[in-house]
């Protein structure tokens, strides 16, 4: 993430005021990746008739850092709104605009005056950024002023970026009662980075440690930055264990669905294998309808996902935790709640090790699903249940040549030893009942494959994905 001085883009801010943290919340972070997203903003700035962009994503995903990188070297006015009073907000806007015009401004009495001043000091090619819009979404006067500004900017070649936490997009832009309802804008969701991009945060880690790191914190830049510079074991101890560990409550802070206790109960159930709506509702003591309402919201925000039943097996509405930091919180940290703040982090880590081993095996299946989504044109992905009703394999339907639908049976192996012929034979046996000549058989194993098996399986048309394939060093066989 990009480091920018407060002087320059933002103007000079009086350090005696309690708003400096609002402006500098991304300072000191190193910008990595996001080439596609920067290209989108660049194309909008250069070519689009409507130059309004709604940038949204979960907390900590890197929205502010992306903005800092994009506006570097451009004529830009950047506002970062935090949880401060209405008076301080108007004072803050006066400081930013006064610094831009090299003129001392008194705090604005109304937001209309602030936005009129923005119009007076910007022109064609300028960029106006409203970052942290979720902190102002309750202020009707502010949103009315933003709406007026958007129309003016669109007619005068001024680009506007509205950055907002994903949890507030529906309230601000899709609610007919909101002044910004149906705002004509391009929407760009900032999603977690892929493993290959996260690699740049951890140049000293082995591929295996990097993959494990990713299965804990995923592709959220701020989490990866907190864990960079040390080995995986030390990163876990310093970031999650002991008094004041910086990521110990990261999952709770990211859980924006309310009420929090309801969400926490649902995730705890899923982590313990209580994964159907009926069983979850019974366990936390609510109606199935209410439980489904919260599950639907959590699914829409990528916290949980439905596990599809594939290839004609009996349907079973089951859930699993999709977001890595939430999975780690409820599958590992929750089991050690009595020790997390203990000063003896080495002892706590020793107690955590068997939980970690089991966690990585389970989460590798989830990671493999994400990897397949990003590698092939997946139409549907889920679980194949064997004759005994055990969901042991990933199953998917993907689009192959000429958009033909191709069934895939996938087995994941997260172990230290190379995988051999036995794994493929077991997969073929468990799916033999399907009798589908078009079936593609895939094995994903970061530890690699026996040399003889590798040659034989490739000649048979099987798809074998090792760590080199996962990291993009080896071309992946098409369907």
PDB file of C-alpha atoms in Angstrom, residues 88 106 128 132 146 181 241 263 279 285 289 297 299 308 310 312 320 450 458 470:
ATOM      1  CA  UNK A  88     -15.311  18.209  13.767  1.00  0.00           C
ATOM      2  CA  UNK A 106     -13.311  28.729   9.364  1.00  0.00           C
ATOM      3  CA  UNK A 128     -12.639  14.130  -5.588  1.00  0.00           C
ATOM      4  CA  UNK A 132     -15.317   6.325   4.733  1.00  0.00           C
ATOM      5  CA  UNK A 146     -22.869  14.684  -2.220  1.00  0.00           C
ATOM      6  CA  UNK A 181     -30.447   5.923  -4.544  1.00  0.00           C
ATOM      7  CA  UNK A 241      -1.371 -14.714  21.264  1.00  0.00           C
ATOM      8  CA  UNK A 263     -23.457 -14.205  14.214  1.00  0.00           C
ATOM      9  CA  UNK A 279     -29.658 -27.677  13.634  1.00  0.00           C
ATOM     10  CA  UNK A 285     -32.400 -21.024  20.323  1.00  0.00           C
ATOM     11  CA  UNK A 289     -36.673 -18.299   9.634  1.00  0.00           C
ATOM     12  CA  UNK A 297     -26.730 -11.855   5.015  1.00  0.00           C
ATOM     13  CA  UNK A 299     -23.519 -15.546   2.796  1.00  0.00           C
ATOM     14  CA  UNK A 308     -23.777 -27.561  -2.755  1.00  0.00           C
ATOM     15  CA  UNK A 310     -23.444 -32.342  -6.592  1.00  0.00           C
ATOM     16  CA  UNK A 312     -27.621 -35.998  -8.101  1.00  0.00           C
ATOM     17  CA  UNK A 320     -19.326 -23.820   6.028  1.00  0.00           C
ATOM     18  CA  UNK A 450       5.459 -39.610  -7.027  1.00  0.00           C
ATOM     19  CA  UNK A 458      -0.681 -37.212 -17.036  1.00  0.00           C
ATOM     20  CA  UNK A 470      -0.828 -23.313  -7.329  1.00  0.00           C
TER      21      UNK A 470
END
